[in-house]
Amino acid sequence: MILAPLRGPRRPPPEDGGGRAGDRAGPLGLDGAARAPGRCLKYTPSLLTALAAGADLAALLPTELLVLGGEALPPRLAEAVLAVRPDLAVYNHYGPSETTIGVLMHRVRGPVTGERVPIGTPLDGVSVRLLDEKGLPVPDGTPGTLHLGGSCLADGYLNDEALTADRFPHGPRGRCYRTDDRVLRNPDGRYEFLGRADRQLKIRGNRIEPAEVEAALHRLPGVRRAVVAGEHPALDAPLELVAYVATDRSREEITGALQDALPPAAVPSAVHVVARIPTTVNGKTDLDALRAAAGAHRQADRADPGDPPLTPVEQTIAEVWCSVLGRPEIGRNQQFVALGGDSFKGLVALGLLRTRFPELATEHLHGRATIAELATRLERRSREEH
């Protein structure tokens, strides 16, 4: 369901055989995108946000039922959806893989108020318990660790009995799954997701363990120390993975090495090279000082983006990249991914660029091409077609 707006229905080619791919594309420049999304559709909030940045939000929505899940739903996105489609049934959905996905559901109605959109109430056959550190139930309004039970539970983790025993304990009410999600229940019985009890992050619907990314960084030659965290680049913006690396190597080298070593979702959207990782008097990482140091380094980096774009095509690409990546200037020899462009930002950039260059493919952005190289490829393709 998530990929449906990127594929669209099968359609026969024009009878005259004419037209280009971009002529038949939706507002994102993707064939079939946003043209007929169907009756029911499920998105992760970050995917819908990324697609809507380059298209009409209403055109991306199904006709009857929209389910949002996989990560926290920003209230602003819920408001935007209901503003353009007040007739649409919108549900916020919660459920980990260990419980065969969906276990709680909330019907979102306007106006959307409060800091969080509830994850709702349990589905039939699902038991929910909120427990404190001692394993005792917490009262309404008090955060606790979410435990789930019922026939929805998975048998456990393949070939990992120790982890299965730890995460699927047997309690007074039978076997359950300890999610390590911090949740509270409102007096009306609806549950709200607050965050994680451990360091695990949800990035674009993917579970990411920062410690695993840090381990990959520490295996790279020349890396003295690294810290990985989740950060929101702007208000209500999706959570992004950010790495702070004490090394003499360049950001581009570190990013390139991580792309070869980790799955795409685990590659940080931003890699900040710093002289050292500051600590507090208690020996813990001082994230405030670290972000300040990275900010100073980032300003210096942005002050000299290198050679400016030369041709009209280069300038168009640079304008789109600046808009998507939130940078004032980008040089013609800089790469999209090295500047913090992830797969979702790539979707936004692709949609915007395809209004001018319908032949542009996703791999062109994620193939480590510079603005100059990408422009040369597009200009050559244009000359061949004409």
mmCIF file with all atom_site columns, C-alpha atoms in Angstrom, residues 52-207:
data_model
loop_
_atom_site.group_PDB
_atom_site.id
_atom_site.type_symbol
_atom_site.label_atom_id
_atom_site.label_alt_id
_atom_site.label_comp_id
_atom_site.label_asym_id
_atom_site.label_entity_id
_atom_site.label_seq_id
_atom_site.pdbx_PDB_ins_code
_atom_site.Cartn_x
_atom_site.Cartn_y
_atom_site.Cartn_z
_atom_site.occupancy
_atom_site.B_iso_or_equiv
_atom_site.pdbx_formal_charge
_atom_site.auth_seq_id
_atom_site.auth_comp_id
_atom_site.auth_asym_id
_atom_site.auth_atom_id
_atom_site.pdbx_PDB_model_num
ATOM 1   C CA . ALA A 1 52  ? 3.448   16.278  -0.446 1.00 0.00 ? 52  ALA A CA 1
ATOM 2   C CA . ALA A 1 53  ? 6.421   18.640  -0.600 1.00 0.00 ? 53  ALA A CA 1
ATOM 3   C CA . GLY A 1 54  ? 6.520   18.177  -4.369 1.00 0.00 ? 54  GLY A CA 1
ATOM 4   C CA . ALA A 1 55  ? 2.830   17.663  -5.107 1.00 0.00 ? 55  ALA A CA 1
ATOM 5   C CA . ASP A 1 56  ? -0.750  18.499  -4.199 1.00 0.00 ? 56  ASP A CA 1
ATOM 6   C CA . LEU A 1 57  ? -1.468  16.785  -0.873 1.00 0.00 ? 57  LEU A CA 1
ATOM 7   C CA . ALA A 1 58  ? -5.115  16.148  -1.741 1.00 0.00 ? 58  ALA A CA 1
ATOM 8   C CA . ALA A 1 59  ? -4.087  14.295  -4.914 1.00 0.00 ? 59  ALA A CA 1
ATOM 9   C CA . LEU A 1 60  ? -2.003  11.862  -2.857 1.00 0.00 ? 60  LEU A CA 1
ATOM 10  C CA . LEU A 1 61  ? -4.880  10.783  -0.642 1.00 0.00 ? 61  LEU A CA 1
ATOM 11  C CA . PRO A 1 62  ? -7.220  7.808   -1.159 1.00 0.00 ? 62  PRO A CA 1
ATOM 12  C CA . THR A 1 63  ? -10.935 8.195   -1.674 1.00 0.00 ? 63  THR A CA 1
ATOM 13  C CA . GLU A 1 64  ? -12.149 6.529   1.545  1.00 0.00 ? 64  GLU A CA 1
ATOM 14  C CA . LEU A 1 65  ? -9.567  5.449   4.138  1.00 0.00 ? 65  LEU A CA 1
ATOM 15  C CA . LEU A 1 66  ? -6.083  6.691   5.060  1.00 0.00 ? 66  LEU A CA 1
ATOM 16  C CA . VAL A 1 67  ? -3.949  4.855   7.634  1.00 0.00 ? 67  VAL A CA 1
ATOM 17  C CA . LEU A 1 68  ? -0.807  6.508   8.990  1.00 0.00 ? 68  LEU A CA 1
ATOM 18  C CA . GLY A 1 69  ? 1.677   4.438   10.983 1.00 0.00 ? 69  GLY A CA 1
ATOM 19  C CA . GLY A 1 70  ? 5.200   3.191   11.402 1.00 0.00 ? 70  GLY A CA 1
ATOM 20  C CA . GLU A 1 71  ? 6.282   6.299   13.328 1.00 0.00 ? 71  GLU A CA 1
ATOM 21  C CA . ALA A 1 72  ? 4.816   9.153   15.346 1.00 0.00 ? 72  ALA A CA 1
ATOM 22  C CA . LEU A 1 73  ? 2.180   11.201  13.514 1.00 0.00 ? 73  LEU A CA 1
ATOM 23  C CA . PRO A 1 74  ? 2.902   14.964  13.702 1.00 0.00 ? 74  PRO A CA 1
ATOM 24  C CA . PRO A 1 75  ? -0.272  16.918  14.580 1.00 0.00 ? 75  PRO A CA 1
ATOM 25  C CA . ARG A 1 76  ? 0.485   19.422  11.820 1.00 0.00 ? 76  ARG A CA 1
ATOM 26  C CA . LEU A 1 77  ? 0.360   16.689  9.163  1.00 0.00 ? 77  LEU A CA 1
ATOM 27  C CA . ALA A 1 78  ? -2.928  15.362  10.542 1.00 0.00 ? 78  ALA A CA 1
ATOM 28  C CA . GLU A 1 79  ? -4.355  18.891  10.410 1.00 0.00 ? 79  GLU A CA 1
ATOM 29  C CA . ALA A 1 80  ? -3.160  19.360  6.821  1.00 0.00 ? 80  ALA A CA 1
ATOM 30  C CA . VAL A 1 81  ? -4.779  16.112  5.680  1.00 0.00 ? 81  VAL A CA 1
ATOM 31  C CA . LEU A 1 82  ? -8.120  16.917  7.286  1.00 0.00 ? 82  LEU A CA 1
ATOM 32  C CA . ALA A 1 83  ? -7.991  20.478  5.952  1.00 0.00 ? 83  ALA A CA 1
ATOM 33  C CA . VAL A 1 84  ? -7.865  19.313  2.326  1.00 0.00 ? 84  VAL A CA 1
ATOM 34  C CA . ARG A 1 85  ? -10.034 16.198  2.812  1.00 0.00 ? 85  ARG A CA 1
ATOM 35  C CA . PRO A 1 86  ? -12.399 16.659  5.775  1.00 0.00 ? 86  PRO A CA 1
ATOM 36  C CA . ASP A 1 87  ? -14.512 13.757  4.486  1.00 0.00 ? 87  ASP A CA 1
ATOM 37  C CA . LEU A 1 88  ? -11.638 11.259  4.605  1.00 0.00 ? 88  LEU A CA 1
ATOM 38  C CA . ALA A 1 89  ? -11.486 8.598   7.328  1.00 0.00 ? 89  ALA A CA 1
ATOM 39  C CA . VAL A 1 90  ? -8.008  9.036   8.841  1.00 0.00 ? 90  VAL A CA 1
ATOM 40  C CA . TYR A 1 91  ? -6.540  6.583   11.336 1.00 0.00 ? 91  TYR A CA 1
ATOM 41  C CA . ASN A 1 92  ? -3.333  6.693   13.349 1.00 0.00 ? 92  ASN A CA 1
ATOM 42  C CA . HIS A 1 93  ? -2.017  3.148   13.682 1.00 0.00 ? 93  HIS A CA 1
ATOM 43  C CA . TYR A 1 94  ? 0.448   1.548   16.083 1.00 0.00 ? 94  TYR A CA 1
ATOM 44  C CA . GLY A 1 95  ? 1.937   -1.923  16.133 1.00 0.00 ? 95  GLY A CA 1
ATOM 45  C CA . PRO A 1 96  ? 5.398   -3.533  16.117 1.00 0.00 ? 96  PRO A CA 1
ATOM 46  C CA . SER A 1 97  ? 6.353   -6.525  13.993 1.00 0.00 ? 97  SER A CA 1
ATOM 47  C CA . GLU A 1 98  ? 6.467   -8.700  17.115 1.00 0.00 ? 98  GLU A CA 1
ATOM 48  C CA . THR A 1 99  ? 2.691   -8.341  17.473 1.00 0.00 ? 99  THR A CA 1
ATOM 49  C CA . THR A 1 100 ? 1.952   -9.019  13.815 1.00 0.00 ? 100 THR A CA 1
ATOM 50  C CA . ILE A 1 101 ? 1.849   -5.270  13.190 1.00 0.00 ? 101 ILE A CA 1
ATOM 51  C CA . GLY A 1 102 ? -1.408  -3.469  14.048 1.00 0.00 ? 102 GLY A CA 1
ATOM 52  C CA . VAL A 1 103 ? -2.634  -3.546  17.654 1.00 0.00 ? 103 VAL A CA 1
ATOM 53  C CA . LEU A 1 104 ? -3.906  -0.019  18.433 1.00 0.00 ? 104 LEU A CA 1
ATOM 54  C CA . MET A 1 105 ? -5.881  2.370   16.243 1.00 0.00 ? 105 MET A CA 1
ATOM 55  C CA . HIS A 1 106 ? -7.157  5.932   16.598 1.00 0.00 ? 106 HIS A CA 1
ATOM 56  C CA . ARG A 1 107 ? -9.655  7.743   14.375 1.00 0.00 ? 107 ARG A CA 1
ATOM 57  C CA . VAL A 1 108 ? -8.255  11.220  13.812 1.00 0.00 ? 108 VAL A CA 1
ATOM 58  C CA . ARG A 1 109 ? -10.844 13.971  13.757 1.00 0.00 ? 109 ARG A CA 1
ATOM 59  C CA . GLY A 1 110 ? -10.469 17.712  13.519 1.00 0.00 ? 110 GLY A CA 1
ATOM 60  C CA . PRO A 1 111 ? -9.572  19.985  15.043 1.00 0.00 ? 111 PRO A CA 1
ATOM 61  C CA . VAL A 1 112 ? -6.330  18.281  16.030 1.00 0.00 ? 112 VAL A CA 1
ATOM 62  C CA . THR A 1 113 ? -5.229  19.686  19.387 1.00 0.00 ? 113 THR A CA 1
ATOM 63  C CA . GLY A 1 114 ? -2.518  18.802  21.852 1.00 0.00 ? 114 GLY A CA 1
ATOM 64  C CA . GLU A 1 115 ? 1.147   17.953  21.474 1.00 0.00 ? 115 GLU A CA 1
ATOM 65  C CA . ARG A 1 116 ? 0.556   14.400  20.245 1.00 0.00 ? 116 ARG A CA 1
ATOM 66  C CA . VAL A 1 117 ? -1.926  12.461  18.154 1.00 0.00 ? 117 VAL A CA 1
ATOM 67  C CA . PRO A 1 118 ? -3.083  9.446   20.228 1.00 0.00 ? 118 PRO A CA 1
ATOM 68  C CA . ILE A 1 119 ? -2.298  5.947   19.008 1.00 0.00 ? 119 ILE A CA 1
ATOM 69  C CA . GLY A 1 120 ? -5.779  5.024   20.158 1.00 0.00 ? 120 GLY A CA 1
ATOM 70  C CA . THR A 1 121 ? -7.283  1.962   21.780 1.00 0.00 ? 121 THR A CA 1
ATOM 71  C CA . PRO A 1 122 ? -6.523  -1.750  21.424 1.00 0.00 ? 122 PRO A CA 1
ATOM 72  C CA . LEU A 1 123 ? -8.045  -3.806  18.659 1.00 0.00 ? 123 LEU A CA 1
ATOM 73  C CA . ASP A 1 124 ? -10.179 -6.806  19.587 1.00 0.00 ? 124 ASP A CA 1
ATOM 74  C CA . GLY A 1 125 ? -8.139  -9.616  21.086 1.00 0.00 ? 125 GLY A CA 1
ATOM 75  C CA . VAL A 1 126 ? -5.228  -7.370  22.120 1.00 0.00 ? 126 VAL A CA 1
ATOM 76  C CA . SER A 1 127 ? -4.346  -6.822  25.785 1.00 0.00 ? 127 SER A CA 1
ATOM 77  C CA . VAL A 1 128 ? -2.407  -3.735  26.836 1.00 0.00 ? 128 VAL A CA 1
ATOM 78  C CA . ARG A 1 129 ? -0.512  -3.110  30.079 1.00 0.00 ? 129 ARG A CA 1
ATOM 79  C CA . LEU A 1 130 ? 1.585   -0.131  31.143 1.00 0.00 ? 130 LEU A CA 1
ATOM 80  C CA . LEU A 1 131 ? 4.158   -1.128  33.766 1.00 0.00 ? 131 LEU A CA 1
ATOM 81  C CA . ASP A 1 132 ? 6.786   0.747   35.765 1.00 0.00 ? 132 ASP A CA 1
ATOM 82  C CA . GLU A 1 133 ? 10.405  -0.294  36.362 1.00 0.00 ? 133 GLU A CA 1
ATOM 83  C CA . LYS A 1 134 ? 9.246   -2.792  39.017 1.00 0.00 ? 134 LYS A CA 1
ATOM 84  C CA . GLY A 1 135 ? 6.712   -4.400  36.726 1.00 0.00 ? 135 GLY A CA 1
ATOM 85  C CA . LEU A 1 136 ? 3.738   -2.797  38.481 1.00 0.00 ? 136 LEU A CA 1
ATOM 86  C CA . PRO A 1 137 ? 0.799   -1.140  36.665 1.00 0.00 ? 137 PRO A CA 1
ATOM 87  C CA . VAL A 1 138 ? 0.856   2.670   36.427 1.00 0.00 ? 138 VAL A CA 1
ATOM 88  C CA . PRO A 1 139 ? -2.245  4.869   36.825 1.00 0.00 ? 139 PRO A CA 1
ATOM 89  C CA . ASP A 1 140 ? -3.799  6.850   33.970 1.00 0.00 ? 140 ASP A CA 1
ATOM 90  C CA . GLY A 1 141 ? -1.742  9.864   32.988 1.00 0.00 ? 141 GLY A CA 1
ATOM 91  C CA . THR A 1 142 ? 1.528   8.293   34.183 1.00 0.00 ? 142 THR A CA 1
ATOM 92  C CA . PRO A 1 143 ? 4.098   7.082   31.625 1.00 0.00 ? 143 PRO A CA 1
ATOM 93  C CA . GLY A 1 144 ? 4.908   3.384   31.628 1.00 0.00 ? 144 GLY A CA 1
ATOM 94  C CA . THR A 1 145 ? 6.503   0.752   29.418 1.00 0.00 ? 145 THR A CA 1
ATOM 95  C CA . LEU A 1 146 ? 4.001   -0.735  26.989 1.00 0.00 ? 146 LEU A CA 1
ATOM 96  C CA . HIS A 1 147 ? 3.449   -4.510  27.194 1.00 0.00 ? 147 HIS A CA 1
ATOM 97  C CA . LEU A 1 148 ? 1.221   -6.219  24.643 1.00 0.00 ? 148 LEU A CA 1
ATOM 98  C CA . GLY A 1 149 ? -0.520  -9.583  24.761 1.00 0.00 ? 149 GLY A CA 1
ATOM 99  C CA . GLY A 1 150 ? -3.032  -11.683 22.879 1.00 0.00 ? 150 GLY A CA 1
ATOM 100 C CA . SER A 1 151 ? -3.156  -14.045 19.934 1.00 0.00 ? 151 SER A CA 1
ATOM 101 C CA . CYS A 1 152 ? -1.331  -11.439 17.847 1.00 0.00 ? 152 CYS A CA 1
ATOM 102 C CA . LEU A 1 153 ? 2.037   -12.229 19.486 1.00 0.00 ? 153 LEU A CA 1
ATOM 103 C CA . ALA A 1 154 ? 4.818   -13.695 17.398 1.00 0.00 ? 154 ALA A CA 1
ATOM 104 C CA . ASP A 1 155 ? 6.493   -16.896 18.595 1.00 0.00 ? 155 ASP A CA 1
ATOM 105 C CA . GLY A 1 156 ? 9.774   -15.041 19.129 1.00 0.00 ? 156 GLY A CA 1
ATOM 106 C CA . TYR A 1 157 ? 13.032  -14.308 17.335 1.00 0.00 ? 157 TYR A CA 1
ATOM 107 C CA . LEU A 1 158 ? 14.448  -16.928 15.003 1.00 0.00 ? 158 LEU A CA 1
ATOM 108 C CA . ASN A 1 159 ? 17.461  -18.726 16.489 1.00 0.00 ? 159 ASN A CA 1
ATOM 109 C CA . ASP A 1 160 ? 17.688  -16.289 19.414 1.00 0.00 ? 160 ASP A CA 1
ATOM 110 C CA . GLU A 1 161 ? 16.230  -17.893 22.535 1.00 0.00 ? 161 GLU A CA 1
ATOM 111 C CA . ALA A 1 162 ? 17.849  -15.412 24.924 1.00 0.00 ? 162 ALA A CA 1
ATOM 112 C CA . LEU A 1 163 ? 16.354  -12.360 23.215 1.00 0.00 ? 163 LEU A CA 1
ATOM 113 C CA . THR A 1 164 ? 12.999  -14.118 22.913 1.00 0.00 ? 164 THR A CA 1
ATOM 114 C CA . ALA A 1 165 ? 12.957  -14.864 26.647 1.00 0.00 ? 165 ALA A CA 1
ATOM 115 C CA . ASP A 1 166 ? 13.884  -11.261 27.447 1.00 0.00 ? 166 ASP A CA 1
ATOM 116 C CA . ARG A 1 167 ? 11.352  -9.535  25.188 1.00 0.00 ? 167 ARG A CA 1
ATOM 117 C CA . PHE A 1 168 ? 8.490   -12.059 25.504 1.00 0.00 ? 168 PHE A CA 1
ATOM 118 C CA . PRO A 1 169 ? 8.262   -12.604 29.286 1.00 0.00 ? 169 PRO A CA 1
ATOM 119 C CA . HIS A 1 170 ? 5.569   -14.621 31.054 1.00 0.00 ? 170 HIS A CA 1
ATOM 120 C CA . GLY A 1 171 ? 3.588   -12.608 33.580 1.00 0.00 ? 171 GLY A CA 1
ATOM 121 C CA . PRO A 1 172 ? 0.499   -13.014 35.762 1.00 0.00 ? 172 PRO A CA 1
ATOM 122 C CA . ARG A 1 173 ? -1.723  -12.559 32.714 1.00 0.00 ? 173 ARG A CA 1
ATOM 123 C CA . GLY A 1 174 ? 0.275   -14.860 30.473 1.00 0.00 ? 174 GLY A CA 1
ATOM 124 C CA . ARG A 1 175 ? 2.871   -14.270 27.801 1.00 0.00 ? 175 ARG A CA 1
ATOM 125 C CA . CYS A 1 176 ? 3.394   -10.741 26.531 1.00 0.00 ? 176 CYS A CA 1
ATOM 126 C CA . TYR A 1 177 ? 5.766   -8.610  24.447 1.00 0.00 ? 177 TYR A CA 1
ATOM 127 C CA . ARG A 1 178 ? 7.722   -5.802  26.122 1.00 0.00 ? 178 ARG A CA 1
ATOM 128 C CA . THR A 1 179 ? 7.941   -3.052  23.510 1.00 0.00 ? 179 THR A CA 1
ATOM 129 C CA . ASP A 1 180 ? 10.256  -0.670  25.440 1.00 0.00 ? 180 ASP A CA 1
ATOM 130 C CA . ASP A 1 181 ? 8.014   2.122   24.164 1.00 0.00 ? 181 ASP A CA 1
ATOM 131 C CA . ARG A 1 182 ? 7.042   4.764   26.719 1.00 0.00 ? 182 ARG A CA 1
ATOM 132 C CA . VAL A 1 183 ? 3.281   5.261   26.634 1.00 0.00 ? 183 VAL A CA 1
ATOM 133 C CA . LEU A 1 184 ? 0.572   6.793   28.824 1.00 0.00 ? 184 LEU A CA 1
ATOM 134 C CA . ARG A 1 185 ? -3.168  6.275   28.929 1.00 0.00 ? 185 ARG A CA 1
ATOM 135 C CA . ASN A 1 186 ? -5.501  9.243   29.046 1.00 0.00 ? 186 ASN A CA 1
ATOM 136 C CA . PRO A 1 187 ? -8.564  9.260   31.331 1.00 0.00 ? 187 PRO A CA 1
ATOM 137 C CA . ASP A 1 188 ? -10.713 8.571   28.251 1.00 0.00 ? 188 ASP A CA 1
ATOM 138 C CA . GLY A 1 189 ? -8.840  5.312   27.639 1.00 0.00 ? 189 GLY A CA 1
ATOM 139 C CA . ARG A 1 190 ? -6.802  6.416   24.630 1.00 0.00 ? 190 ARG A CA 1
ATOM 140 C CA . TYR A 1 191 ? -3.071  5.757   24.621 1.00 0.00 ? 191 TYR A CA 1
ATOM 141 C CA . GLU A 1 192 ? -0.321  8.198   23.612 1.00 0.00 ? 192 GLU A CA 1
ATOM 142 C CA . PHE A 1 193 ? 3.166   7.289   22.442 1.00 0.00 ? 193 PHE A CA 1
ATOM 143 C CA . LEU A 1 194 ? 5.876   9.319   24.235 1.00 0.00 ? 194 LEU A CA 1
ATOM 144 C CA . GLY A 1 195 ? 9.125   7.813   22.962 1.00 0.00 ? 195 GLY A CA 1
ATOM 145 C CA . ARG A 1 196 ? 11.558  4.997   23.606 1.00 0.00 ? 196 ARG A CA 1
ATOM 146 C CA . ALA A 1 197 ? 12.854  3.721   26.937 1.00 0.00 ? 197 ALA A CA 1
ATOM 147 C CA . ASP A 1 198 ? 16.118  2.788   25.198 1.00 0.00 ? 198 ASP A CA 1
ATOM 148 C CA . ARG A 1 199 ? 18.128  4.467   22.430 1.00 0.00 ? 199 ARG A CA 1
ATOM 149 C CA . GLN A 1 200 ? 16.289  2.819   19.550 1.00 0.00 ? 200 GLN A CA 1
ATOM 150 C CA . LEU A 1 201 ? 14.987  5.274   16.958 1.00 0.00 ? 201 LEU A CA 1
ATOM 151 C CA . LYS A 1 202 ? 12.284  5.086   14.312 1.00 0.00 ? 202 LYS A CA 1
ATOM 152 C CA . ILE A 1 203 ? 13.643  6.692   11.129 1.00 0.00 ? 203 ILE A CA 1
ATOM 153 C CA . ARG A 1 204 ? 11.205  6.819   8.211  1.00 0.00 ? 204 ARG A CA 1
ATOM 154 C CA . GLY A 1 205 ? 9.436   3.756   9.602  1.00 0.00 ? 205 GLY A CA 1
ATOM 155 C CA . ASN A 1 206 ? 12.655  1.773   10.128 1.00 0.00 ? 206 ASN A CA 1
ATOM 156 C CA . ARG A 1 207 ? 13.994  0.669   13.506 1.00 0.00 ? 207 ARG A CA 1
#
